[in-house]
Short mmCIF file of C-alpha atoms in Angstrom, two decimals:
data_model
loop_
_atom_site.label_atom_id
_atom_site.label_comp_id
_atom_site.label_asym_id
_atom_site.label_seq_id
_atom_site.Cartn_x
_atom_site.Cartn_y
_atom_site.Cartn_z
CA GLY A 22 37.35 -38.50 10.46
CA ALA A 23 39.76 -40.88 8.83
CA GLY A 24 37.73 -41.32 5.69
CA VAL A 25 34.30 -41.16 4.12
CA SER A 26 31.93 -43.38 6.07
CA GLN A 27 28.77 -44.90 4.61
CA SER A 28 26.02 -46.86 6.28
CA PRO A 29 24.64 -49.40 6.05
CA SER A 30 27.22 -51.35 4.11
CA ASN A 31 24.51 -53.67 2.81
CA LYS A 32 20.77 -53.20 2.54
CA VAL A 33 18.19 -55.67 1.30
CA THR A 34 14.70 -54.31 0.84
CA GLU A 35 11.44 -55.36 -0.73
CA LYS A 36 10.20 -53.72 -3.88
CA GLY A 37 8.05 -50.71 -3.04
CA LYS A 38 9.71 -49.91 0.26
CA ASP A 39 11.62 -46.68 0.95
CA VAL A 40 15.30 -46.73 1.90
CA GLU A 41 17.72 -44.20 3.36
CA LEU A 42 21.45 -44.34 2.81
CA ARG A 43 23.81 -42.30 4.94
CA CYS A 44 27.15 -40.67 4.21
CA ASP A 45 29.57 -39.02 6.65
CA PRO A 46 32.17 -37.11 4.64
CA ILE A 47 35.72 -36.39 5.68
CA SER A 48 35.76 -33.62 8.26
CA GLY A 49 36.25 -30.24 6.63
CA HIS A 50 35.28 -31.38 3.16
CA THR A 51 32.68 -29.01 1.77
CA ALA A 52 31.87 -30.89 -1.42
CA LEU A 53 29.90 -34.15 -1.30
CA TYR A 54 28.87 -36.44 -4.13
CA TRP A 55 26.62 -39.45 -4.61
CA TYR A 56 27.29 -41.96 -7.39
CA ARG A 57 25.68 -45.25 -8.33
CA GLN A 58 27.47 -48.29 -9.73
CA SER A 59 25.53 -51.18 -11.16
CA LEU A 60 27.17 -54.59 -11.42
CA GLY A 61 30.08 -54.48 -13.83
CA GLN A 62 29.37 -50.91 -14.84
CA GLY A 63 31.01 -47.53 -14.43
CA LEU A 64 30.04 -44.82 -11.98
CA GLU A 65 26.86 -42.89 -12.64
CA PHE A 66 26.68 -39.40 -11.15
CA LEU A 67 23.59 -38.74 -9.05
CA ILE A 68 23.94 -35.51 -7.08
CA TYR A 69 26.56 -33.02 -5.87
CA PHE A 70 26.51 -30.68 -2.88
CA GLN A 71 28.89 -27.74 -2.57
CA GLY A 72 28.74 -25.73 0.63
CA ASN A 73 25.54 -23.70 0.87
CA SER A 74 24.95 -23.64 -2.88
CA ALA A 75 21.94 -25.30 -4.46
CA PRO A 76 22.84 -28.94 -5.16
CA ASP A 77 23.43 -30.21 -8.69
CA LYS A 78 20.66 -32.80 -9.00
CA SER A 79 21.11 -33.40 -12.70
CA GLY A 80 21.99 -37.07 -12.29
CA LEU A 81 19.03 -38.21 -10.22
CA PRO A 82 17.27 -40.83 -12.37
CA SER A 83 13.72 -40.14 -11.22
CA ASP A 84 11.67 -38.20 -8.69
CA ARG A 85 11.80 -41.25 -6.42
CA PHE A 86 15.38 -40.24 -5.61
CA SER A 87 16.23 -37.35 -3.32
CA ALA A 88 19.12 -36.31 -1.14
CA GLU A 89 19.81 -33.80 1.53
CA ARG A 90 22.82 -32.60 3.39
CA THR A 91 22.28 -31.29 6.88
CA GLY A 92 24.59 -28.76 8.48
CA GLY A 93 26.99 -29.01 5.60
CA SER A 94 28.17 -32.42 6.76
CA VAL A 95 26.17 -35.65 6.83
CA SER A 96 24.14 -36.52 3.75
CA THR A 97 21.19 -38.88 3.29
CA LEU A 98 20.14 -40.36 -0.04
CA THR A 99 16.51 -41.48 -0.03
CA ILE A 100 14.94 -43.79 -2.56
CA GLN A 101 11.17 -44.04 -2.40
CA ARG A 102 9.11 -46.97 -3.67
CA THR A 103 12.21 -48.93 -4.59
CA GLN A 104 12.32 -50.90 -7.82
CA GLN A 105 14.51 -53.85 -8.75
CA GLU A 106 16.48 -51.68 -11.17
CA ASP A 107 17.56 -49.56 -8.19
CA SER A 108 19.77 -52.45 -7.06
CA ALA A 109 23.35 -51.19 -7.18
CA VAL A 110 26.21 -49.99 -5.03
CA TYR A 111 25.67 -46.40 -3.94
CA LEU A 112 28.94 -44.56 -3.42
CA CYS A 113 29.50 -41.33 -1.57
CA ALA A 114 32.57 -39.14 -2.02
CA SER A 115 33.85 -35.89 -0.62
CA ARG A 116 36.60 -33.37 -1.27
CA GLN A 117 37.92 -30.10 0.01
CA SER A 118 36.75 -27.12 -1.91
CA GLY A 119 37.12 -23.40 -2.02
CA GLN A 120 39.82 -24.41 -4.46
CA GLY A 121 37.66 -24.61 -7.55
CA ALA A 122 37.48 -28.19 -8.70
CA GLY A 123 41.15 -28.69 -7.96
CA SER A 124 41.25 -31.17 -5.13
CA PRO A 125 41.06 -34.97 -5.15
CA LEU A 126 37.89 -36.89 -4.51
CA HIS A 127 37.79 -39.49 -1.73
CA PHE A 128 35.25 -42.31 -1.79
CA GLY A 129 33.52 -44.29 0.91
CA ASN A 130 33.15 -48.06 0.67
CA GLY A 131 29.60 -47.81 -0.58
CA THR A 132 26.21 -49.24 0.32
CA ARG A 133 25.17 -52.33 -1.61
CA LEU A 134 21.42 -52.09 -2.15
CA THR A 135 19.45 -55.14 -3.22
CA VAL A 136 15.78 -54.78 -4.05
CA THR A 137 13.91 -58.09 -4.05
CA GLY B 28 28.21 -32.92 -22.11
CA ILE B 29 31.78 -34.08 -21.97
CA GLN B 30 32.65 -37.58 -23.13
CA VAL B 31 35.30 -39.63 -21.34
CA GLU B 32 36.60 -42.70 -23.13
CA GLN B 33 39.03 -45.21 -21.73
CA SER B 34 41.02 -47.83 -23.55
CA PRO B 35 41.49 -50.69 -23.63
CA PRO B 36 38.29 -51.88 -21.95
CA ASP B 37 40.02 -55.06 -20.78
CA LEU B 38 43.64 -56.04 -20.32
CA ILE B 39 45.28 -59.26 -19.21
CA LEU B 40 48.94 -59.16 -18.19
CA GLN B 41 51.51 -61.58 -16.95
CA GLU B 42 53.02 -60.56 -13.65
CA GLY B 43 56.04 -58.34 -14.25
CA ALA B 44 54.77 -56.85 -17.50
CA ASN B 45 54.25 -53.15 -18.14
CA SER B 46 51.08 -51.51 -19.43
CA THR B 47 49.65 -48.18 -20.53
CA LEU B 48 46.04 -47.20 -19.99
CA ARG B 49 44.55 -44.29 -21.87
CA CYS B 50 41.83 -41.76 -21.10
CA ASN B 51 40.52 -39.43 -23.80
CA PHE B 52 38.15 -36.57 -23.08
CA SER B 53 36.16 -34.43 -25.46
CA ASP B 54 36.47 -31.00 -23.83
CA SER B 55 38.87 -28.93 -21.77
CA VAL B 56 39.06 -30.06 -18.18
CA ASN B 57 40.17 -28.44 -14.96
CA ASN B 58 40.59 -31.63 -12.98
CA LEU B 59 41.49 -35.19 -13.83
CA GLN B 60 41.86 -38.09 -11.45
CA TRP B 61 42.81 -41.74 -11.83
CA PHE B 62 41.25 -44.30 -9.49
CA HIS B 63 41.78 -47.99 -8.88
CA GLN B 64 38.78 -50.05 -7.87
CA ASN B 65 40.03 -53.21 -6.24
CA PRO B 66 38.21 -56.57 -6.44
CA TRP B 67 36.41 -55.72 -3.18
CA GLY B 68 34.93 -52.60 -4.75
CA GLN B 69 36.97 -49.99 -2.93
CA LEU B 70 37.87 -46.92 -4.97
CA ILE B 71 41.36 -45.68 -4.29
CA ASN B 72 42.82 -42.39 -5.44
CA LEU B 73 45.89 -42.89 -7.59
CA PHE B 74 46.59 -39.49 -9.04
CA TYR B 75 45.11 -36.03 -9.17
CA ILE B 76 46.65 -34.83 -12.42
CA PRO B 77 44.96 -32.08 -14.46
CA SER B 78 48.24 -31.62 -16.34
CA GLY B 79 51.84 -32.74 -16.32
CA THR B 80 53.41 -35.93 -15.04
CA LYS B 81 53.43 -37.57 -11.63
CA GLN B 82 54.97 -40.76 -10.33
CA ASN B 83 54.16 -42.91 -7.33
CA GLY B 84 56.25 -46.05 -7.09
CA ARG B 85 55.51 -48.35 -10.02
CA LEU B 86 52.71 -46.11 -11.24
CA SER B 87 52.98 -42.88 -13.14
CA ALA B 88 50.53 -40.69 -15.01
CA THR B 89 50.76 -38.02 -17.66
CA THR B 90 48.03 -35.63 -18.75
CA VAL B 91 48.36 -33.58 -21.93
CA ALA B 92 45.47 -31.21 -21.41
CA THR B 93 45.88 -29.42 -24.76
CA GLU B 94 45.49 -32.73 -26.59
CA ARG B 95 42.76 -33.98 -24.26
CA TYR B 96 44.20 -37.22 -23.03
CA SER B 97 45.82 -38.80 -20.02
CA LEU B 98 47.91 -41.94 -19.70
CA LEU B 99 48.42 -44.22 -16.71
CA TYR B 100 51.56 -46.34 -16.75
CA ILE B 101 51.91 -49.46 -14.66
CA SER B 102 55.37 -50.98 -14.56
CA SER B 103 56.39 -54.40 -13.26
CA SER B 104 52.76 -55.30 -12.68
CA GLN B 105 51.74 -57.38 -9.68
CA THR B 106 48.63 -59.47 -9.05
CA THR B 107 47.49 -56.86 -6.54
CA ASP B 108 47.24 -54.36 -9.42
CA SER B 109 44.20 -56.28 -10.69
CA GLY B 110 40.92 -54.42 -10.70
CA VAL B 111 39.29 -51.63 -12.66
CA TYR B 112 41.05 -48.37 -13.41
CA PHE B 113 38.87 -45.30 -13.86
CA CYS B 114 39.68 -41.81 -15.00
CA ALA B 115 37.34 -38.98 -14.08
CA VAL B 116 37.22 -35.33 -15.09
CA ASN B 117 35.71 -32.00 -14.05
CA TYR B 118 35.06 -29.41 -16.71
CA ASN B 119 33.64 -25.88 -17.12
CA GLN B 120 34.73 -25.07 -13.55
CA GLY B 121 31.89 -27.25 -12.37
CA GLY B 122 32.14 -29.67 -9.48
CA LYS B 123 30.61 -32.71 -11.15
CA LEU B 124 33.20 -35.41 -11.80
CA ILE B 125 32.43 -37.49 -14.89
CA PHE B 126 33.84 -41.03 -15.02
CA GLY B 127 34.97 -43.10 -17.93
CA GLN B 128 33.78 -46.68 -18.23
CA GLY B 129 37.04 -48.05 -16.89
CA THR B 130 39.76 -50.48 -17.92
CA GLU B 131 39.53 -53.87 -16.27
CA LEU B 132 43.02 -55.19 -15.58
CA SER B 133 43.81 -58.75 -14.66
CA VAL B 134 47.39 -59.61 -13.71
CA LYS B 135 48.16 -63.32 -13.79
CA PRO B 136 50.89 -64.88 -11.62
#
């Protein structure tokens, strides 16, 4: 595809509900990342997928957060029992790999999550 | 883990002025990127520059890996340059990209 695609672009949910955020990476990109950006803040790493390797989940803030990547392409970030502090923009990024870490990262436009 | 520090945190320029943004990192890195986040929140790649110097129009970047810093130069700034500039690094051959806190640039007409 032309770029990283994320859906929905905006999501408003009630506290306690579960949400799923979707990311379609650039075709052929084997590495996929999720980041979170709270208002006026920097980017907080959440999780990283690389091919068939076990994902690096070291940034997930709690066990309410999980992510999967099916078929090495599309990824879903799930937040269970949402809390107001989960409100943020969730950004997905992808890059080519098989080249070590030496390839640029490309971001989607993000999903703005608001928990009321 | 690695620390990534950007300076200055904020910068206000008059249109046409030049500026230098700095990114310091606390460990050896194998990847460094500069991004521009525009006022609509889109993150745009500027440079992939683990070492050396690159130029793209009015922007250029230099990374001195041995001294653990990178510089982003903006010349003849325009109002469309406004936004937040982030640097991000990989280290230890890992894939995780760690971001600095950004420099917020505002270019006034």
